[in-house]
């Protein structure tokens, strides 16, 4: 009982130190505290997640991935599990490990189907892999969950254009213009000419076929 209480107090003291060090911008020293917290409680969710976050800040992405992989094996609520898998997917994606990031995002969405970030992350991985039809499905899910966020709509327009469907891309731009006119204008500048050219080419092909 006394040992358990001492362990708990030591943990709280190290946690307070870690938070203070983070506030001072001393990530490396804070990391040592999180390591010592994990010696006391090896599968502590907070310490594992915090350690991974600091490692990512220090650009030690492989170590951050290892910490997050441990975290995904710790029992938690569906929301906690989804967060762990999403963070793992995000760090893998940042590290260029797209093949591994995809199942992590899928796991996050499985645990928490309403996590729009998981669907968006999955869409970005699928775009990188050239799986555009699957990416569009993921982006549609993203826009359903966050209809007022421009990011999903922006990518959806890009994917529609890449799939050779400029009219659908134009529809997205017009929809986006209703609540994010600046983003719509930027999107139009980025892909507007391509949309116009593709639409013109398609019309030309139709006329040629008719002739």
Short mmCIF file of C-alpha atoms in Angstrom, two decimals:
data_model
loop_
_atom_site.label_atom_id
_atom_site.label_comp_id
_atom_site.label_asym_id
_atom_site.label_seq_id
_atom_site.Cartn_x
_atom_site.Cartn_y
_atom_site.Cartn_z
CA UNK A 1 0.00 0.00 0.00
CA UNK A 2 2.79 2.41 0.95
CA UNK A 3 4.80 1.44 -2.16
CA UNK A 4 1.75 2.02 -4.35
CA UNK A 5 1.16 5.45 -2.80
CA UNK A 6 4.82 6.40 -3.23
CA UNK A 7 4.73 5.29 -6.88
CA UNK A 8 1.63 7.40 -7.43
CA UNK A 9 3.18 10.48 -5.81
CA UNK A 10 6.42 10.03 -7.74
CA UNK A 11 4.39 9.78 -10.94
CA UNK A 12 2.50 13.00 -10.18
CA UNK A 13 5.75 14.80 -9.32
CA UNK A 14 7.36 13.72 -12.60
CA UNK A 15 4.23 14.73 -14.51
CA UNK A 16 4.30 18.20 -12.95
CA UNK A 17 7.98 18.53 -13.82
CA UNK A 18 7.35 17.41 -17.41
CA UNK A 19 4.55 19.94 -17.90
CA UNK A 20 6.68 22.74 -16.47
CA UNK A 21 9.59 21.83 -18.74
CA UNK A 22 7.31 21.74 -21.77
CA UNK A 23 6.00 25.19 -20.87
CA UNK A 24 9.63 26.38 -20.87
CA UNK A 25 10.25 24.77 -24.26
CA UNK A 26 12.63 22.15 -22.87
CA UNK A 27 11.30 19.11 -24.71
CA UNK A 28 14.39 16.94 -24.29
CA UNK A 29 14.34 17.29 -20.51
CA UNK A 30 10.57 16.73 -20.44
CA UNK A 31 11.09 13.54 -22.44
CA UNK A 32 13.30 12.17 -19.65
CA UNK A 33 10.44 12.71 -17.19
CA UNK A 34 7.99 10.84 -19.40
CA UNK A 35 10.50 8.00 -19.69
CA UNK A 36 10.73 7.83 -15.90
CA UNK A 37 6.93 7.90 -15.61
CA UNK A 38 6.82 4.85 -17.86
CA UNK A 39 9.28 3.05 -15.60
CA UNK A 40 6.74 3.51 -12.81
CA UNK A 41 3.69 2.70 -14.98
CA UNK A 42 4.90 0.96 -18.17
CA UNK A 43 1.60 1.05 -20.08
CA UNK A 44 0.31 4.43 -18.94
CA UNK A 45 -1.73 6.03 -21.73
CA UNK A 46 -0.90 9.61 -20.79
CA UNK A 47 2.85 9.04 -20.58
CA UNK A 48 2.98 7.06 -23.85
CA UNK A 49 0.96 9.66 -25.73
CA UNK A 50 2.94 12.55 -24.28
CA UNK A 51 6.24 10.83 -25.01
CA UNK A 52 5.21 10.27 -28.63
CA UNK A 53 4.15 13.90 -28.98
CA UNK A 54 7.47 15.19 -27.67
CA UNK A 55 9.44 12.76 -29.85
CA UNK A 56 7.55 14.02 -32.90
CA UNK A 57 8.37 17.60 -31.90
CA UNK A 58 12.04 16.61 -31.70
CA UNK A 59 11.70 15.07 -35.19
CA UNK A 60 12.44 11.60 -33.82
CA UNK A 61 9.61 10.16 -35.86
CA UNK A 62 10.63 6.49 -35.75
CA UNK A 63 10.74 6.62 -31.94
CA UNK A 64 7.39 8.43 -31.88
CA UNK A 65 5.90 5.66 -34.04
CA UNK A 66 7.22 3.00 -31.65
CA UNK A 67 5.64 4.77 -28.69
CA UNK A 68 2.30 5.15 -30.48
CA UNK A 69 2.35 1.51 -31.54
CA UNK A 70 2.64 0.62 -27.86
CA UNK A 71 -0.25 2.94 -27.10
CA UNK A 72 -2.55 1.20 -29.59
CA UNK A 73 -2.15 -2.00 -27.54
CA UNK A 74 -3.33 -0.34 -24.31
CA UNK A 75 -6.98 -0.94 -23.50
CA UNK A 76 -9.08 2.20 -23.68
CA UNK A 77 -12.40 3.68 -24.74
CA UNK A 78 -13.27 3.72 -28.45
CA UNK A 79 -12.44 7.44 -28.54
CA UNK A 80 -9.04 6.82 -26.90
CA UNK A 81 -8.28 3.96 -29.26
CA UNK A 82 -9.29 6.06 -32.26
CA UNK A 83 -7.04 8.92 -31.12
CA UNK A 84 -4.09 6.55 -30.69
CA UNK A 85 -4.53 5.02 -34.15
CA UNK A 86 -5.06 8.44 -35.76
CA UNK A 87 -1.90 9.86 -34.19
CA UNK A 88 0.01 6.77 -35.32
CA UNK A 89 -1.29 7.21 -38.86
CA UNK A 90 -0.45 10.90 -38.85
CA UNK A 91 3.16 10.38 -37.71
CA UNK A 92 3.63 7.51 -40.18
CA UNK A 93 2.31 9.75 -42.94
CA UNK A 94 4.65 12.57 -41.93
CA UNK A 95 7.49 10.05 -42.01
CA UNK A 96 6.63 9.02 -45.57
CA UNK A 97 5.43 5.57 -44.49
CA UNK A 98 2.13 5.77 -46.38
CA UNK A 99 1.56 2.02 -46.71
CA UNK A 100 1.61 1.69 -42.91
CA UNK A 101 -0.38 4.90 -42.36
CA UNK A 102 -3.39 3.65 -44.30
CA UNK A 103 -4.39 0.77 -41.95
CA UNK A 104 -3.79 3.06 -38.96
CA UNK A 105 -6.28 5.61 -40.29
CA UNK A 106 -8.70 2.80 -41.12
CA UNK A 107 -8.44 1.53 -37.54
CA UNK A 108 -9.11 5.03 -36.22
CA UNK A 109 -12.24 5.31 -38.37
CA UNK A 110 -13.31 1.83 -37.28
CA UNK A 111 -13.10 2.75 -33.58
CA UNK A 112 -14.69 6.17 -34.10
CA UNK A 113 -16.59 6.39 -37.41
CA UNK A 114 -17.39 10.06 -36.83
CA UNK A 115 -13.73 11.12 -36.60
CA UNK A 116 -13.46 13.32 -39.67
CA UNK A 117 -9.67 13.64 -39.26
CA UNK A 118 -9.30 9.89 -39.69
CA UNK A 119 -11.24 9.92 -42.97
CA UNK A 120 -9.29 12.93 -44.22
CA UNK A 121 -5.96 11.34 -43.32
CA UNK A 122 -7.04 8.15 -45.07
CA UNK A 123 -8.02 10.16 -48.15
CA UNK A 124 -4.59 11.82 -48.31
CA UNK A 125 -2.86 8.44 -48.15
CA UNK A 126 -5.13 7.03 -50.87
CA UNK A 127 -4.42 10.08 -53.07
CA UNK A 128 -0.70 9.49 -52.59
CA UNK A 129 -1.21 5.86 -53.62
CA UNK A 130 -3.20 6.87 -56.70
CA UNK A 131 -6.36 5.16 -55.43
CA UNK A 132 -8.54 8.09 -56.38
CA UNK A 133 -11.97 6.45 -56.35
CA UNK A 134 -11.39 5.25 -52.78
CA UNK A 135 -9.99 8.65 -51.87
CA UNK A 136 -13.15 10.32 -53.15
CA UNK A 137 -15.30 8.07 -50.97
CA UNK A 138 -13.21 8.98 -47.94
CA UNK A 139 -13.40 12.69 -48.79
CA UNK A 140 -17.18 12.52 -49.15
CA UNK A 141 -17.30 11.03 -45.67
CA UNK A 142 -15.07 13.86 -44.46
CA UNK A 143 -17.35 16.52 -45.93
CA UNK A 144 -20.42 14.83 -44.44
CA UNK A 145 -18.88 14.96 -40.98
CA UNK A 146 -17.41 18.47 -41.37
CA UNK A 147 -19.51 20.20 -44.03
CA UNK A 148 -18.27 23.68 -43.10
CA UNK A 149 -14.57 22.82 -43.24
CA UNK A 150 -13.01 23.74 -46.60
CA UNK A 151 -10.19 21.19 -46.58
CA UNK A 152 -12.23 18.14 -47.54
CA UNK A 153 -14.05 20.05 -50.26
CA UNK A 154 -10.78 21.38 -51.66
CA UNK A 155 -9.30 17.91 -51.99
CA UNK A 156 -12.59 16.55 -53.35
CA UNK A 157 -12.45 19.05 -56.21
CA UNK A 158 -8.84 18.11 -56.96
CA UNK A 159 -9.68 14.40 -56.99
CA UNK A 160 -12.75 14.93 -59.19
CA UNK A 161 -10.58 16.79 -61.67
CA UNK A 162 -7.90 14.08 -61.56
CA UNK A 163 -10.61 11.52 -62.32
CA UNK A 164 -11.55 13.47 -65.44
CA UNK A 165 -14.79 14.91 -64.04
CA UNK A 166 -14.38 18.69 -64.31
CA UNK A 167 -18.10 19.37 -63.92
CA UNK A 168 -18.09 17.75 -60.47
CA UNK A 169 -15.02 19.81 -59.57
CA UNK A 170 -16.85 22.95 -60.68
CA UNK A 171 -19.87 21.98 -58.55
CA UNK A 172 -17.60 21.67 -55.51
CA UNK A 173 -16.16 25.13 -56.17
CA UNK A 174 -19.64 26.64 -56.41
CA UNK A 175 -20.69 24.90 -53.18
CA UNK A 176 -17.55 26.10 -51.40
CA UNK A 177 -18.16 29.64 -52.60
CA UNK A 178 -21.32 29.77 -50.46
CA UNK A 179 -19.44 29.69 -47.14
CA UNK A 180 -15.71 29.98 -47.94
CA UNK A 181 -15.49 32.39 -50.88
CA UNK A 182 -11.76 33.05 -50.40
CA UNK A 183 -10.92 29.35 -50.43
CA UNK A 184 -13.21 28.83 -53.43
CA UNK A 185 -11.39 31.62 -55.26
CA UNK A 186 -8.02 30.07 -54.42
CA UNK A 187 -9.24 26.66 -55.56
CA UNK A 188 -10.54 28.21 -58.77
CA UNK A 189 -7.15 29.82 -59.39
CA UNK A 190 -5.36 26.55 -58.65
CA UNK A 191 -7.46 24.28 -60.84
CA UNK A 192 -9.91 26.57 -62.64
CA UNK A 193 -7.95 26.66 -65.90
CA UNK A 194 -7.58 22.88 -65.85
CA UNK A 195 -11.31 22.49 -65.23
CA UNK A 196 -12.08 24.77 -68.16
CA UNK A 197 -9.67 22.97 -70.47
CA UNK A 198 -10.91 19.51 -69.54
CA UNK A 199 -14.54 20.54 -69.97
CA UNK A 200 -13.69 22.08 -73.36
CA UNK A 201 -11.82 18.94 -74.44
CA UNK A 202 -14.71 16.71 -73.41
CA UNK A 203 -17.16 18.86 -75.40
CA UNK A 204 -14.80 18.72 -78.37
CA UNK A 205 -14.59 14.95 -78.18
CA UNK A 206 -18.40 14.71 -78.07
CA UNK A 207 -18.71 16.92 -81.16
CA UNK A 208 -16.08 14.89 -83.00
CA UNK A 209 -17.91 11.68 -82.17
CA UNK A 210 -21.20 13.17 -83.37
CA UNK A 211 -19.56 14.38 -86.57
#
